[in-house]
PDB file of C-alpha atoms in Angstrom:
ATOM      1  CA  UNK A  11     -55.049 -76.941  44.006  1.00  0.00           C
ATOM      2  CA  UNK A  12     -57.219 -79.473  42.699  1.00  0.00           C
ATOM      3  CA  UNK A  13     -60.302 -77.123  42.615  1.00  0.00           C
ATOM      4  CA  UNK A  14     -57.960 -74.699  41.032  1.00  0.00           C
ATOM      5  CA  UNK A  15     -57.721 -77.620  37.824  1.00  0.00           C
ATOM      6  CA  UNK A  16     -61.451 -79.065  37.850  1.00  0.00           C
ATOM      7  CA  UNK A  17     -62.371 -75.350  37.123  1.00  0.00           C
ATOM      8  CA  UNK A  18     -59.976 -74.727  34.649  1.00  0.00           C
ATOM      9  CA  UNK A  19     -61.366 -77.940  32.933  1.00  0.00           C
ATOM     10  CA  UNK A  20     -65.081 -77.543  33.302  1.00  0.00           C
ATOM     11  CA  UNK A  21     -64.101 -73.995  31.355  1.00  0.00           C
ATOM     12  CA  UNK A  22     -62.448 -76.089  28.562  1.00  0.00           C
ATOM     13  CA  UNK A  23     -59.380 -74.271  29.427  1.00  0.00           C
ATOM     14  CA  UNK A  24     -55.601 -76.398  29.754  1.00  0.00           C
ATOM     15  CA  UNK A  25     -54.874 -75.947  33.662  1.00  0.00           C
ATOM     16  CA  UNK A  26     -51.616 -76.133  32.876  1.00  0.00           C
ATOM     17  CA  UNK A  27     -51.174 -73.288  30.551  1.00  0.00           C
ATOM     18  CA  UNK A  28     -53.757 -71.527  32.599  1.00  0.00           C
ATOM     19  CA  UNK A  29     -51.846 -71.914  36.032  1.00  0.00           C
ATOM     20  CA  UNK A  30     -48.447 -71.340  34.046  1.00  0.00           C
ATOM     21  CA  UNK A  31     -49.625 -68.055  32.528  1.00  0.00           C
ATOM     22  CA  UNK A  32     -51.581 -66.588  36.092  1.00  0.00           C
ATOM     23  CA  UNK A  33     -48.632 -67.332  38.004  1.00  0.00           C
ATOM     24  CA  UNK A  34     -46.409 -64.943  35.063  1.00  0.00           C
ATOM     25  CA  UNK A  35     -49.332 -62.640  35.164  1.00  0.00           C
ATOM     26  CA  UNK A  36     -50.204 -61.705  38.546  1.00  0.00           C
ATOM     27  CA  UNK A  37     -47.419 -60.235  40.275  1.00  0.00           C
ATOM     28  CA  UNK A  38     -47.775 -57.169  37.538  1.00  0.00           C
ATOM     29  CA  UNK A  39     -51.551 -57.290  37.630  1.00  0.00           C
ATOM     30  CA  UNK A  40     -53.361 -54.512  39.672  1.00  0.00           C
ATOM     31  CA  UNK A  41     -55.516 -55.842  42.499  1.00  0.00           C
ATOM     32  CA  UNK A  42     -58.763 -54.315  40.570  1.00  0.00           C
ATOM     33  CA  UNK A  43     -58.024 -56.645  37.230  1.00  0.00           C
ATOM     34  CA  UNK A  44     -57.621 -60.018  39.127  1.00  0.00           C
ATOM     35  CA  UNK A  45     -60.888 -61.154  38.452  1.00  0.00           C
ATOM     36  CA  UNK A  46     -59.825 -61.351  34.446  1.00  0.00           C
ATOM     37  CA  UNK A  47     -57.178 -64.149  35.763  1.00  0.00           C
ATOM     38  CA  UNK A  48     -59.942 -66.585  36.934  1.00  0.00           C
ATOM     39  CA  UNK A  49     -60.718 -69.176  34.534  1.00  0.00           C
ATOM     40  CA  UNK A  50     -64.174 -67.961  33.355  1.00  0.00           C
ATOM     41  CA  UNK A  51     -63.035 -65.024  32.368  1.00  0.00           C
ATOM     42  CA  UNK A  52     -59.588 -65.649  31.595  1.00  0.00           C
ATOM     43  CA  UNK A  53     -58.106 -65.547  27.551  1.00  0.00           C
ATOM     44  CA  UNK A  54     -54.480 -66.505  26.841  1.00  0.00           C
ATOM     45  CA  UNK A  55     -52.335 -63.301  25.792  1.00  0.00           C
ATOM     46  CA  UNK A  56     -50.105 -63.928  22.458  1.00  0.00           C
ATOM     47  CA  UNK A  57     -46.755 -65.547  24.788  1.00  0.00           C
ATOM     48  CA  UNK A  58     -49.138 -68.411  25.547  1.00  0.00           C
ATOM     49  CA  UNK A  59     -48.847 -71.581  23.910  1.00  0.00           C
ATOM     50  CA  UNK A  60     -51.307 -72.674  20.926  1.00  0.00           C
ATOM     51  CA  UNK A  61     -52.274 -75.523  22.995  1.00  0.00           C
ATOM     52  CA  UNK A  62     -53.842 -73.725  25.759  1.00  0.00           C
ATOM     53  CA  UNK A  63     -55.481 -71.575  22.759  1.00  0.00           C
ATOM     54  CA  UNK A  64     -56.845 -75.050  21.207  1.00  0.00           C
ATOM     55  CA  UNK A  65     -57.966 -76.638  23.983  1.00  0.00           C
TER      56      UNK A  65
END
């Protein structure tokens, strides 16, 4: 887990939001597009909060 939030940081990304929104996001997500969850690669959709958008 803590891996999980140092990467989420070091990609200026709020590991809250970011955890909050993967865990809503993946059980729909096809095993091919689970690479766009990771934090490098990962944007906030519109039913994210602004702060995750800010930080």
């Amino acid at each position: 887990m803590y891996s999980l939030i140092v990467t989420a940081k070091l990609n200026d990304i709020d590991p809250q939001a970011w955890l909050a929104d993967v865990l809503t996001r993946i059980a729909d997500m096809p095993q091919n597009r689970l690479g766009e969850l990771l934090p490098w690669n990962w944007r906030p959709t519109a039913s994210t909060p602004a702060l995750a958008r800010a930080a």
